[in-house]
């Protein structure tokens, strides 16, 4: 056909010699192109574990595979469960599927590689501990109950797909990981490295747990968007961790954690026994409960409680700077404030049977614009110099400073003025009702 067209053009005196020459070259080039055929290649190695060796793959037609970017890779125990090493000879594939009957280990990281589609691990183990080469996944990472996807300590992983997922019923442990797409978790995920959410990209933790197990430093770096939904983020570094300044649903501190910027929790904040949350100089808003079995400290800043029928405290030491009660809150442990506790209008704080320690050096450390319920609590004014004593009803009132009433005050149990301290009534009434 090309020959006939070419000869026909020779008879057309309007065609230039250059055009004829170009047509001839095009006919030669495109007439000899063999189209690339996408194959499904099943791992069938019997000895060599190197994935770039074509003889280690079965193309389903009795032949081998030279892996290209169009090929779908399958690991099936029906063929072999021999382990595989993803070496530099395989740079890009269309997808990877590990069947549930496969029991071997796929080692990635020797060199940079990409799967543009899904990585499905229904059996066996994938480890990125083979080296620091970046492994990129453009589709979903789905790990079934019999599968394990393990990042190792030197691996590097990137998710770059749009509206893709990470998760499943199996074990997922990520290494140093970059979120370079829009990703949603569909199962619990552990990270032993740093999870970085790039600018204009996002990670939605949905209703699952993101366990951050990096030993020290900042295990979560957010320059894009983290959507907590109803998830739990658990900081569990062996030594310490910097807590990312973002919004959480449930936040668990199972390390020595220091807040890196202002943060908020919309449900529960838990500090585990013998662990620490240092709020440093940053603000914290919590809309749920604070359950502290370890230690919470704050140098300066504001903690705002906005929840309805929520709790504050625990068996641990809770020391806050400024505490703003903007909800209905009950103490479930002793609380210390080094600055001012303010109860907003129409809001309430029930001190239950615990101690509210007020250590602001001077001025009024308790401002009651709403309702303070003393129950069987103790309020201890311990400013280093002097304090104004708030107008309200106390159960036990302890004055460990030079105190001055700022309005009428009632104590229904004990009024204690410590040695060397004083209480000035000014022009206000002090009523003691203990029988």
Short mmCIF file of C-alpha atoms in Angstrom, two decimals:
data_model
loop_
_atom_site.label_atom_id
_atom_site.label_comp_id
_atom_site.label_asym_id
_atom_site.label_seq_id
_atom_site.Cartn_x
_atom_site.Cartn_y
_atom_site.Cartn_z
CA UNK A 1 0.00 0.00 0.00
CA UNK A 2 2.80 2.44 0.89
CA UNK A 3 4.57 1.54 -2.36
CA UNK A 4 1.47 2.27 -4.46
CA UNK A 5 0.91 5.60 -2.70
CA UNK A 6 4.53 6.53 -3.12
CA UNK A 7 4.51 5.74 -6.85
CA UNK A 8 1.28 7.69 -7.23
CA UNK A 9 2.93 10.69 -5.67
CA UNK A 10 5.80 10.47 -8.13
CA UNK A 11 3.29 11.11 -10.88
CA UNK A 12 2.08 14.28 -9.21
CA UNK A 13 4.38 17.05 -10.35
CA UNK A 14 3.11 19.31 -7.55
CA UNK A 15 4.81 17.18 -4.86
CA UNK A 16 8.27 18.42 -3.88
CA UNK A 17 11.26 16.16 -3.61
CA UNK A 18 11.50 16.98 0.11
CA UNK A 19 7.93 15.81 0.71
CA UNK A 20 8.64 12.60 -1.14
CA UNK A 21 11.75 12.07 0.95
CA UNK A 22 9.85 12.62 4.23
CA UNK A 23 7.11 10.22 3.21
CA UNK A 24 9.67 7.59 2.43
CA UNK A 25 11.32 7.98 5.84
CA UNK A 26 7.93 7.81 7.60
CA UNK A 27 7.03 4.66 5.74
CA UNK A 28 10.29 3.05 6.75
CA UNK A 29 10.01 4.02 10.40
CA UNK A 30 6.35 3.35 11.13
CA UNK A 31 6.10 0.37 8.87
CA UNK A 32 8.61 -1.43 11.08
CA UNK A 33 7.19 -0.57 14.55
CA UNK A 34 6.09 -3.54 16.63
CA UNK A 35 3.43 -2.50 19.19
CA UNK A 36 4.12 -3.23 22.89
CA UNK A 37 1.81 -5.92 24.20
CA UNK A 38 0.79 -5.71 27.86
CA UNK A 39 1.20 -9.04 29.63
CA UNK A 40 0.17 -10.63 32.90
CA UNK A 41 3.40 -12.06 34.25
CA UNK A 42 3.34 -14.64 37.05
CA UNK A 43 6.41 -15.19 39.21
CA UNK A 44 7.75 -18.67 38.49
CA UNK A 45 11.39 -18.59 39.55
CA UNK A 46 12.96 -21.81 40.78
CA UNK A 47 16.33 -20.52 41.97
CA UNK A 48 17.21 -16.96 40.98
CA UNK A 49 15.22 -14.36 42.94
CA UNK A 50 15.96 -11.41 40.67
CA UNK A 51 12.83 -9.92 39.12
CA UNK A 52 14.53 -8.48 36.04
CA UNK A 53 15.35 -11.96 34.73
CA UNK A 54 12.70 -12.74 32.12
CA UNK A 55 12.95 -16.51 32.65
CA UNK A 56 11.67 -16.02 36.21
CA UNK A 57 8.23 -15.07 34.85
CA UNK A 58 5.50 -16.98 33.05
CA UNK A 59 3.45 -14.97 30.55
CA UNK A 60 0.63 -17.53 30.57
CA UNK A 61 1.38 -18.68 27.02
CA UNK A 62 4.36 -20.84 27.76
CA UNK A 63 6.84 -17.98 27.43
CA UNK A 64 8.84 -15.69 29.66
CA UNK A 65 8.37 -11.95 30.37
CA UNK A 66 10.62 -8.97 29.99
CA UNK A 67 8.92 -6.67 32.46
CA UNK A 68 7.71 -3.33 31.06
CA UNK A 69 5.56 -0.51 32.39
CA UNK A 70 2.48 -2.12 30.83
CA UNK A 71 2.80 -5.48 32.57
CA UNK A 72 0.75 -6.72 35.54
CA UNK A 73 2.81 -8.76 37.99
CA UNK A 74 1.31 -11.70 39.90
CA UNK A 75 2.81 -13.73 42.75
CA UNK A 76 0.99 -17.02 43.27
CA UNK A 77 1.80 -19.93 45.51
CA UNK A 78 0.38 -22.20 42.84
CA UNK A 79 3.49 -21.37 40.80
CA UNK A 80 6.10 -20.78 43.51
CA UNK A 81 6.57 -19.08 46.86
CA UNK A 82 10.23 -18.37 46.24
CA UNK A 83 11.16 -14.88 47.42
CA UNK A 84 11.77 -12.11 44.90
CA UNK A 85 14.15 -9.13 44.78
CA UNK A 86 12.93 -6.06 42.91
CA UNK A 87 16.20 -5.00 41.32
CA UNK A 88 17.19 -2.03 39.14
CA UNK A 89 16.25 -3.89 35.96
CA UNK A 90 12.54 -3.43 36.69
CA UNK A 91 11.67 0.26 36.94
CA UNK A 92 7.90 0.46 36.29
CA UNK A 93 4.95 -1.93 36.25
CA UNK A 94 1.22 -1.52 35.76
CA UNK A 95 0.21 -3.34 38.96
CA UNK A 96 1.29 -5.95 41.50
CA UNK A 97 -0.98 -8.68 42.92
CA UNK A 98 0.21 -11.07 45.63
CA UNK A 99 -2.23 -13.94 46.02
CA UNK A 100 -3.22 -15.32 49.41
CA UNK A 101 -1.47 -18.64 48.71
CA UNK A 102 1.90 -16.96 48.22
CA UNK A 103 4.12 -17.23 51.33
CA UNK A 104 7.37 -15.72 50.15
CA UNK A 105 8.94 -12.28 50.65
CA UNK A 106 9.25 -9.57 48.02
CA UNK A 107 12.18 -7.28 48.78
CA UNK A 108 11.99 -3.72 47.44
CA UNK A 109 14.34 -0.79 47.80
CA UNK A 110 17.47 -1.90 45.98
CA UNK A 111 16.64 0.73 43.36
CA UNK A 112 13.89 3.24 42.62
CA UNK A 113 10.73 1.68 41.16
CA UNK A 114 7.09 2.49 40.45
CA UNK A 115 3.83 0.66 40.11
CA UNK A 116 1.39 2.96 38.38
CA UNK A 117 -1.64 0.96 39.49
CA UNK A 118 -2.66 -1.03 42.55
CA UNK A 119 -0.38 -2.94 44.90
CA UNK A 120 -2.51 -5.76 46.33
CA UNK A 121 -0.99 -7.95 49.07
CA UNK A 122 -3.30 -10.83 49.99
CA UNK A 123 -0.52 -13.13 51.16
CA UNK A 124 3.20 -13.26 51.85
CA UNK A 125 5.33 -10.28 52.84
CA UNK A 126 6.58 -7.22 51.05
CA UNK A 127 9.50 -5.47 52.69
CA UNK A 128 11.03 -2.15 51.74
CA UNK A 129 14.08 -2.93 53.85
CA UNK A 130 16.11 -3.86 50.77
CA UNK A 131 17.54 -0.35 50.47
CA UNK A 132 16.78 3.36 50.31
CA UNK A 133 15.45 3.35 46.75
CA UNK A 134 12.11 5.20 46.45
CA UNK A 135 9.10 2.99 45.73
CA UNK A 136 6.10 4.82 44.26
CA UNK A 137 2.51 3.56 44.19
CA UNK A 138 0.03 5.30 41.92
CA UNK A 139 -2.99 3.19 42.82
CA UNK A 140 -4.34 1.63 46.02
CA UNK A 141 -2.29 -0.25 48.60
CA UNK A 142 -4.58 -3.08 49.72
CA UNK A 143 -3.31 -5.62 52.27
CA UNK A 144 -5.47 -8.65 53.02
CA UNK A 145 -5.65 -10.55 56.29
CA UNK A 146 -2.89 -13.00 55.29
CA UNK A 147 -0.60 -10.30 53.92
CA UNK A 148 2.12 -8.12 55.45
CA UNK A 149 3.47 -4.91 53.97
CA UNK A 150 6.53 -3.90 56.00
CA UNK A 151 8.45 -0.71 55.46
CA UNK A 152 11.63 -1.45 57.35
CA UNK A 153 13.90 1.28 58.71
CA UNK A 154 15.61 2.43 55.50
CA UNK A 155 12.78 2.24 52.99
CA UNK A 156 11.22 5.19 51.16
CA UNK A 157 7.65 5.13 49.91
CA UNK A 158 5.46 7.56 48.00
CA UNK A 159 1.73 7.52 47.26
CA UNK A 160 0.97 9.80 44.33
CA UNK A 161 -2.46 8.72 43.11
CA UNK A 162 -5.63 10.78 43.16
CA UNK A 163 -8.53 9.49 45.30
CA UNK A 164 -6.65 6.32 46.29
CA UNK A 165 -6.64 4.20 49.45
CA UNK A 166 -4.24 2.58 51.93
CA UNK A 167 -5.30 -0.26 54.19
CA UNK A 168 -6.99 -3.57 54.65
CA UNK A 169 -7.22 -6.31 57.26
CA UNK A 170 -3.51 -7.15 57.07
CA UNK A 171 -0.44 -5.62 58.69
CA UNK A 172 0.79 -2.36 57.17
CA UNK A 173 3.99 -0.79 58.48
CA UNK A 174 5.18 2.18 56.46
CA UNK A 175 8.77 3.45 56.29
CA UNK A 176 9.55 7.09 55.53
CA UNK A 177 6.45 7.95 53.49
CA UNK A 178 5.38 10.88 51.34
CA UNK A 179 1.72 11.61 50.60
CA UNK A 180 1.93 13.18 47.15
CA UNK A 181 -1.70 12.58 46.16
CA UNK A 182 -5.16 12.44 47.73
CA UNK A 183 -5.18 9.36 49.94
CA UNK A 184 -7.69 7.83 52.36
CA UNK A 185 -6.96 5.16 54.93
CA UNK A 186 -9.21 2.08 54.81
CA UNK A 187 -7.47 0.22 57.61
CA UNK A 188 -5.05 0.74 60.51
CA UNK A 189 -1.55 1.86 59.54
CA UNK A 190 1.74 1.96 61.46
CA UNK A 191 4.67 4.14 60.46
CA UNK A 192 8.24 3.67 61.69
CA UNK A 193 9.53 6.70 59.78
CA UNK A 194 8.24 10.17 58.94
CA UNK A 195 4.87 10.60 57.22
CA UNK A 196 4.94 13.80 55.18
CA UNK A 197 1.83 15.26 53.58
CA UNK A 198 2.94 17.48 50.74
CA UNK A 199 1.52 20.93 50.04
CA UNK A 200 -1.91 20.78 48.29
CA UNK A 201 -2.07 17.01 48.96
CA UNK A 202 -4.12 15.21 51.59
CA UNK A 203 -4.46 12.23 53.90
CA UNK A 204 -7.86 11.28 55.36
CA UNK A 205 -7.45 8.88 58.29
CA UNK A 206 -11.20 8.05 58.19
CA UNK A 207 -12.12 5.94 61.23
CA UNK A 208 -8.81 4.11 61.61
CA UNK A 209 -5.65 4.31 63.73
CA UNK A 210 -2.42 5.90 62.53
CA UNK A 211 0.30 4.63 64.85
CA UNK A 212 3.45 6.74 64.71
CA UNK A 213 6.33 4.66 66.08
CA UNK A 214 9.36 6.69 64.99
CA UNK A 215 11.77 6.72 67.93
CA UNK A 216 12.46 10.46 68.08
CA UNK A 217 11.74 13.69 66.25
CA UNK A 218 8.66 14.63 64.24
CA UNK A 219 6.89 11.54 62.84
CA UNK A 220 4.11 13.54 61.14
CA UNK A 221 4.87 16.56 58.95
CA UNK A 222 1.87 18.35 57.46
CA UNK A 223 2.26 20.99 54.77
CA UNK A 224 -0.92 19.85 53.01
CA UNK A 225 -4.16 18.65 54.65
CA UNK A 226 -4.71 16.03 57.33
CA UNK A 227 -8.38 15.09 57.78
CA UNK A 228 -8.93 13.27 61.10
CA UNK A 229 -12.58 12.22 60.53
CA UNK A 230 -13.14 9.77 63.43
CA UNK A 231 -9.60 8.41 63.55
CA UNK A 232 -7.03 7.93 66.28
CA UNK A 233 -3.47 9.20 65.97
CA UNK A 234 -1.15 7.45 68.42
CA UNK A 235 2.33 8.89 69.03
CA UNK A 236 4.38 5.95 70.35
CA UNK A 237 8.03 6.78 69.77
CA UNK A 238 10.42 4.88 72.03
CA UNK A 239 12.12 8.07 73.23
CA UNK A 240 10.19 11.20 72.29
CA UNK A 241 8.07 12.82 69.59
CA UNK A 242 7.09 16.24 68.34
CA UNK A 243 3.29 16.38 68.15
CA UNK A 244 2.15 17.98 64.89
CA UNK A 245 0.02 21.08 65.22
CA UNK A 246 -3.22 20.01 63.55
CA UNK A 247 -6.75 18.87 64.31
CA UNK A 248 -7.19 15.38 65.74
CA UNK A 249 -10.26 13.35 66.60
CA UNK A 250 -8.64 11.01 69.13
CA UNK A 251 -5.05 11.76 70.13
CA UNK A 252 -2.99 9.32 72.18
CA UNK A 253 0.38 10.30 73.63
CA UNK A 254 2.37 7.16 74.42
CA UNK A 255 5.79 8.81 74.48
CA UNK A 256 7.46 11.97 75.74
CA UNK A 257 5.61 14.31 73.44
CA UNK A 258 6.05 18.03 72.85
CA UNK A 259 3.48 20.04 70.93
CA UNK A 260 5.05 21.67 67.87
CA UNK A 261 2.26 24.16 67.14
CA UNK A 262 -1.31 24.93 68.19
CA UNK A 263 -3.55 21.86 68.02
CA UNK A 264 -7.08 20.67 68.71
CA UNK A 265 -8.89 17.44 69.53
CA UNK A 266 -12.57 16.98 68.78
CA UNK A 267 -12.96 13.83 70.86
CA UNK A 268 -10.50 12.32 73.35
CA UNK A 269 -6.97 13.25 74.34
CA UNK A 270 -5.21 10.47 76.25
CA UNK A 271 -1.80 10.59 77.93
CA UNK A 272 -0.70 7.10 78.92
CA UNK A 273 0.93 6.21 82.27
CA UNK A 274 4.52 7.44 82.74
CA UNK A 275 4.26 9.44 79.50
CA UNK A 276 4.33 13.20 78.98
CA UNK A 277 2.55 15.80 76.89
CA UNK A 278 4.34 19.15 77.00
CA UNK A 279 2.10 21.80 75.45
CA UNK A 280 5.05 24.23 75.58
CA UNK A 281 3.75 27.70 74.66
CA UNK A 282 0.99 26.60 72.30
CA UNK A 283 -2.79 26.68 72.50
CA UNK A 284 -4.85 23.50 72.73
CA UNK A 285 -8.58 23.29 72.07
CA UNK A 286 -10.33 20.12 73.18
CA UNK A 287 -13.92 19.32 72.39
CA UNK A 288 -13.98 15.97 74.14
CA UNK A 289 -12.27 14.50 77.19
CA UNK A 290 -8.74 14.79 78.52
CA UNK A 291 -7.71 11.56 80.27
CA UNK A 292 -4.27 12.00 81.77
CA UNK A 293 -2.56 9.06 83.44
CA UNK A 294 0.90 10.53 82.90
CA UNK A 295 1.87 14.20 82.88
CA UNK A 296 0.61 17.28 81.05
CA UNK A 297 2.58 20.51 81.35
CA UNK A 298 2.35 23.94 79.73
CA UNK A 299 4.68 26.92 79.95
CA UNK A 300 2.22 29.45 78.54
CA UNK A 301 -0.72 29.47 76.18
CA UNK A 302 -4.42 28.70 76.46
CA UNK A 303 -6.23 25.40 76.87
CA UNK A 304 -9.88 25.78 75.86
CA UNK A 305 -12.49 23.17 76.78
CA UNK A 306 -15.49 23.37 74.44
CA UNK A 307 -17.22 20.03 74.89
CA UNK A 308 -20.61 19.31 76.45
CA UNK A 309 -20.59 16.96 79.46
CA UNK A 310 -16.89 16.23 79.07
CA UNK A 311 -14.09 15.56 81.56
CA UNK A 312 -10.68 16.96 82.44
CA UNK A 313 -7.92 15.33 84.44
CA UNK A 314 -7.05 11.81 85.49
CA UNK A 315 -4.62 10.11 87.83
CA UNK A 316 -1.64 11.99 86.38
CA UNK A 317 -0.32 15.49 86.96
CA UNK A 318 -2.19 18.09 84.88
CA UNK A 319 -0.59 21.54 84.93
CA UNK A 320 -1.95 24.12 82.51
CA UNK A 321 -1.27 27.81 82.01
CA UNK A 322 -4.53 29.55 81.06
CA UNK A 323 -7.64 27.37 81.17
CA UNK A 324 -10.78 28.59 79.46
CA UNK A 325 -13.99 26.66 80.22
CA UNK A 326 -16.21 27.16 77.16
CA UNK A 327 -18.33 24.02 77.66
CA UNK A 328 -19.71 21.87 80.48
CA UNK A 329 -16.71 20.22 82.09
CA UNK A 330 -16.16 17.99 85.11
CA UNK A 331 -12.78 17.40 86.71
CA UNK A 332 -11.77 13.74 87.11
CA UNK A 333 -8.41 14.51 88.70
CA UNK A 334 -6.42 17.31 90.29
CA UNK A 335 -5.66 20.27 88.02
CA UNK A 336 -3.18 23.10 88.42
CA UNK A 337 -3.37 26.42 86.60
CA UNK A 338 -0.34 28.72 86.55
CA UNK A 339 -2.30 31.62 85.07
CA UNK A 340 -6.08 32.21 84.92
CA UNK A 341 -9.04 29.83 84.90
CA UNK A 342 -12.04 31.47 83.23
CA UNK A 343 -15.53 29.97 83.22
CA UNK A 344 -17.44 31.58 80.37
CA UNK A 345 -21.00 32.85 80.71
CA UNK A 346 -23.58 30.01 80.60
CA UNK A 347 -20.75 27.44 80.85
CA UNK A 348 -19.72 25.36 83.86
CA UNK A 349 -16.92 23.64 85.70
CA UNK A 350 -17.63 20.94 88.28
CA UNK A 351 -14.55 20.31 90.41
CA UNK A 352 -16.11 17.10 91.79
CA UNK A 353 -13.95 15.77 94.63
CA UNK A 354 -10.60 17.04 93.34
CA UNK A 355 -8.20 19.93 93.93
CA UNK A 356 -8.01 22.98 91.70
CA UNK A 357 -4.62 24.54 92.44
CA UNK A 358 -4.26 28.20 91.41
CA UNK A 359 -0.62 29.36 91.34
CA UNK A 360 -0.79 32.63 89.39
CA UNK A 361 1.60 34.92 91.26
CA UNK A 362 -0.65 37.96 91.49
CA UNK A 363 -4.12 39.10 90.48
CA UNK A 364 -7.29 37.01 90.12
CA UNK A 365 -6.58 33.44 89.00
CA UNK A 366 -10.26 32.38 88.88
CA UNK A 367 -12.92 34.25 86.94
CA UNK A 368 -16.41 32.84 87.27
CA UNK A 369 -18.74 34.27 84.62
CA UNK A 370 -20.72 31.05 84.38
CA UNK A 371 -21.16 28.33 87.03
CA UNK A 372 -18.59 26.83 89.36
CA UNK A 373 -19.82 23.69 91.14
CA UNK A 374 -17.68 22.94 94.16
CA UNK A 375 -19.09 19.48 95.00
CA UNK A 376 -16.52 18.12 97.52
CA UNK A 377 -13.50 19.77 95.96
CA UNK A 378 -10.70 21.97 97.27
CA UNK A 379 -9.70 25.24 95.64
CA UNK A 380 -6.22 26.27 96.70
CA UNK A 381 -5.05 29.85 96.04
CA UNK A 382 -1.24 29.64 96.09
CA UNK A 383 -0.01 32.73 94.25
CA UNK A 384 3.53 33.69 95.19
CA UNK A 385 2.57 37.24 96.10
CA UNK A 386 -1.17 37.84 96.33
CA UNK A 387 -4.48 36.70 94.86
CA UNK A 388 -7.99 37.96 94.49
CA UNK A 389 -10.43 35.32 95.79
CA UNK A 390 -13.27 34.80 93.29
CA UNK A 391 -16.89 35.33 94.26
CA UNK A 392 -18.44 31.85 94.37
CA UNK A 393 -19.32 28.96 96.68
CA UNK A 394 -16.45 26.67 97.69
CA UNK A 395 -16.43 23.35 99.55
CA UNK A 396 -12.88 23.52 100.89
CA UNK A 397 -11.12 26.85 100.39
CA UNK A 398 -7.38 27.05 101.07
CA UNK A 399 -5.57 30.40 101.15
CA UNK A 400 -1.82 29.94 100.68
CA UNK A 401 -1.10 33.54 99.67
CA UNK A 402 -2.07 37.07 100.62
CA UNK A 403 -5.70 36.75 99.58
CA UNK A 404 -8.37 39.41 99.20
CA UNK A 405 -12.05 38.78 98.59
CA UNK A 406 -13.32 40.26 95.32
CA UNK A 407 -16.94 39.62 96.24
CA UNK A 408 -19.06 37.64 98.67
CA UNK A 409 -17.69 34.15 99.31
CA UNK A 410 -19.18 31.01 100.89
CA UNK A 411 -17.36 27.90 102.10
CA UNK A 412 -19.55 24.89 102.88
CA UNK A 413 -16.80 22.86 104.56
CA UNK A 414 -13.32 24.07 105.55
CA UNK A 415 -11.64 27.42 105.21
CA UNK A 416 -7.88 27.07 105.72
CA UNK A 417 -5.46 30.01 105.92
CA UNK A 418 -1.92 28.65 105.91
CA UNK A 419 0.79 29.83 108.27
CA UNK A 420 2.18 33.24 107.32
CA UNK A 421 -0.66 33.87 104.85
CA UNK A 422 -3.70 36.13 105.10
CA UNK A 423 -7.24 36.71 103.94
CA UNK A 424 -8.64 40.24 103.70
CA UNK A 425 -12.42 40.51 103.51
CA UNK A 426 -12.40 44.08 102.20
CA UNK A 427 -16.08 45.14 102.11
CA UNK A 428 -17.45 41.68 101.26
CA UNK A 429 -19.12 38.90 103.23
CA UNK A 430 -17.49 35.60 104.07
CA UNK A 431 -20.02 32.91 104.97
CA UNK A 432 -19.00 29.59 106.57
CA UNK A 433 -21.81 27.02 106.59
CA UNK A 434 -20.15 23.87 107.90
CA UNK A 435 -22.31 22.50 110.74
#
